[in-house]
GROMACS .gro file of C-alpha atoms in nm:
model
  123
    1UNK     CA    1  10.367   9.817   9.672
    2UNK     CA    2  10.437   9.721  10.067
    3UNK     CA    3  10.749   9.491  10.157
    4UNK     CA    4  10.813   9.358  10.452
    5UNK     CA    5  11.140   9.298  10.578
    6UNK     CA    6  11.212   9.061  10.891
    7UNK     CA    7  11.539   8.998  11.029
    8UNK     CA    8  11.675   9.019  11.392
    9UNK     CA    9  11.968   9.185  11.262
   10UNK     CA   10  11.883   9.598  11.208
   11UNK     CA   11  12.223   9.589  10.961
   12UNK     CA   12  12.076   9.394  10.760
   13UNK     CA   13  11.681   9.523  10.755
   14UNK     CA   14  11.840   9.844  10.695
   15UNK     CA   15  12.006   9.726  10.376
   16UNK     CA   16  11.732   9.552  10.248
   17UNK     CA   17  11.465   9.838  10.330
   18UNK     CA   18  11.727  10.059  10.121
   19UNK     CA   19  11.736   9.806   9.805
   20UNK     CA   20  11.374   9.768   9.825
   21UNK     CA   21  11.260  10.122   9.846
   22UNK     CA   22  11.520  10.202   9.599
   23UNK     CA   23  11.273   9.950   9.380
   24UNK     CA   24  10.942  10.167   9.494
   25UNK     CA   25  10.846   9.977   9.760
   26UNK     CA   26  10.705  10.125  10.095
   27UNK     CA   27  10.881   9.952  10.387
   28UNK     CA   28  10.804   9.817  10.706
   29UNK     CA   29  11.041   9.612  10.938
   30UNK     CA   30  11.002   9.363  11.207
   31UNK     CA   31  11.245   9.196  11.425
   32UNK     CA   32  11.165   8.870  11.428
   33UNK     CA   33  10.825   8.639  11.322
   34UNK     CA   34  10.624   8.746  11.632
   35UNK     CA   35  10.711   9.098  11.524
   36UNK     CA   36  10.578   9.073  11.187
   37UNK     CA   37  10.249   8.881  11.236
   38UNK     CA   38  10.160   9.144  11.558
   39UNK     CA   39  10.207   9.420  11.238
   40UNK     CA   40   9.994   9.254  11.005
   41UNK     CA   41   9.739   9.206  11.245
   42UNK     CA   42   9.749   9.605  11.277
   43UNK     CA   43   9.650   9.598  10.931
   44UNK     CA   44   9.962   9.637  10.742
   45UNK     CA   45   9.953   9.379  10.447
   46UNK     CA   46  10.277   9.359  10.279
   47UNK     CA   47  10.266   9.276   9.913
   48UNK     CA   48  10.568   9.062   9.949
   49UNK     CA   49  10.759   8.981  10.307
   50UNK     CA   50  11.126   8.899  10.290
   51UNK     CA   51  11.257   8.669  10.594
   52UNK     CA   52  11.521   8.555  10.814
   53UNK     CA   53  11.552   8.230  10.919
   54UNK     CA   54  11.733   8.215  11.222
   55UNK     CA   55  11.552   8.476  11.500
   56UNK     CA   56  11.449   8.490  11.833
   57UNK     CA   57  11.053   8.404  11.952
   58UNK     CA   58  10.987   8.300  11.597
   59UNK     CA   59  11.188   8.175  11.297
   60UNK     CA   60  11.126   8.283  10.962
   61UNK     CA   61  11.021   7.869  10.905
   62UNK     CA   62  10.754   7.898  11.146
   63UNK     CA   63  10.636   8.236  11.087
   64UNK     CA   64  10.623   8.129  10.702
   65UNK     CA   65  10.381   7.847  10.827
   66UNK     CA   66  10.146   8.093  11.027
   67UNK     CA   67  10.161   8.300  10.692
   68UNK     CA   68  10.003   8.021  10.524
   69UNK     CA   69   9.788   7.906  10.742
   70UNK     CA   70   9.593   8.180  10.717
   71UNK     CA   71   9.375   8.179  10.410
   72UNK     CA   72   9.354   8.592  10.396
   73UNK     CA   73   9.742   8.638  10.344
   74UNK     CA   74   9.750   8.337  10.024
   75UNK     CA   75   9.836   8.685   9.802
   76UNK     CA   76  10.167   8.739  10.014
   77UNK     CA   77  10.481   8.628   9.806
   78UNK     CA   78  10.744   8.529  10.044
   79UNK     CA   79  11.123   8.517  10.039
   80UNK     CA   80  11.348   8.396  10.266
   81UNK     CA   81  11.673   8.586  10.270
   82UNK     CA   82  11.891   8.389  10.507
   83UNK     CA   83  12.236   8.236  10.569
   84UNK     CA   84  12.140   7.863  10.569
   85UNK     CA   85  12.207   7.666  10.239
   86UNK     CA   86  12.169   7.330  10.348
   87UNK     CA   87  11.945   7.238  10.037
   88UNK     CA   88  11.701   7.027  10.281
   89UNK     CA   89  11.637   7.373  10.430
   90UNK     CA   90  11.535   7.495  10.136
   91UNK     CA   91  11.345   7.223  10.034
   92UNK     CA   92  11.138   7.270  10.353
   93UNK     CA   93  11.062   7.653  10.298
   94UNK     CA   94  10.977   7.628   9.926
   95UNK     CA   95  10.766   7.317  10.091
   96UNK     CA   96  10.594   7.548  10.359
   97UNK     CA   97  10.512   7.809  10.119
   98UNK     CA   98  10.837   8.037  10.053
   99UNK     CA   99  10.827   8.137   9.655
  100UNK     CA  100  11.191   8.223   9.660
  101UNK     CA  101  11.500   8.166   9.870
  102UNK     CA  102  11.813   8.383   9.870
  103UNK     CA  103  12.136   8.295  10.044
  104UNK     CA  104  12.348   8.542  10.212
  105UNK     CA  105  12.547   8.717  10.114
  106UNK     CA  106  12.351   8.906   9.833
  107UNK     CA  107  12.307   9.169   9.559
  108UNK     CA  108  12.098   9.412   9.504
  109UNK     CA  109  12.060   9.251   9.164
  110UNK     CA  110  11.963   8.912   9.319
  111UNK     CA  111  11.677   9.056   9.559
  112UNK     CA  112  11.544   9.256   9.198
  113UNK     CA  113  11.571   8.918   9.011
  114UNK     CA  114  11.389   8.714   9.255
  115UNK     CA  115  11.135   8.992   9.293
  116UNK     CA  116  11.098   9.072   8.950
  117UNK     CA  117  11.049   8.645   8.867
  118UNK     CA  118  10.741   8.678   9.147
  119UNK     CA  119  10.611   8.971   8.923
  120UNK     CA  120  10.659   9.238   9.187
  121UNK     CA  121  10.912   9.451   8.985
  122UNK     CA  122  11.056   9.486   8.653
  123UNK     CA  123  11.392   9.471   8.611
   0.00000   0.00000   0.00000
């Protein structure tokens, strides 16, 4: 299984990429939206992409948008893993296409949960 992990912060991609692998998952990172699609359109199709909200060039909203607009990537789960909890903010990624949402700050048990309720792992 590929993950994806996109944050502008490498602190946190690192400790994500760690809890994911740790799950079996083979792990790419991008910095920011802009990042990640320019890797997927090198070929790299993640199984399941876990994003930031808040980055630079693109936004984890937007790049969650571009995800879905693109009928060849409908089989990517996506999570955002971000600091804002307004609930109107997570209305509008569940809305755009996000299957979970996970405030910061997190457990490893959380990102297993979430991943194991999309079917990705068993936990």
């Amino acid at each position: 299984m590929r993950a994806l992990v996109i944050d502008d912060s490498r602190a946190m991609r690192s400790i994500l990429t760690r809890q994911l692998e740790a799950l079996g998952f083979d792990v790419a990172q991008a910095f920011d939206g802009r990042d990640a699609l320019d890797l997927i359109d090198t070929g790299y199709l993640p199984h399941v992409a876990l994003v930031d909200w808040n980055m630079p060039r693109m936004d984890g909203l937007t790049f969650i948008k571009a995800i879905r607009a693109r009928e060849s990537l409908n089989d990517v789960s996506l999570m955002m893993v971000t600091t804002e909890s307004e609930h109107g903010n997570i209305v509008r990624a569940l809305a755009a296409g996000a299957h979970e949402y996970v405030i910061k700050p997190f457990t490893s048990e959380v990102i297993a949960e979430k991943l194991a309720l999309l079917g990705l792992v068993k936990v």
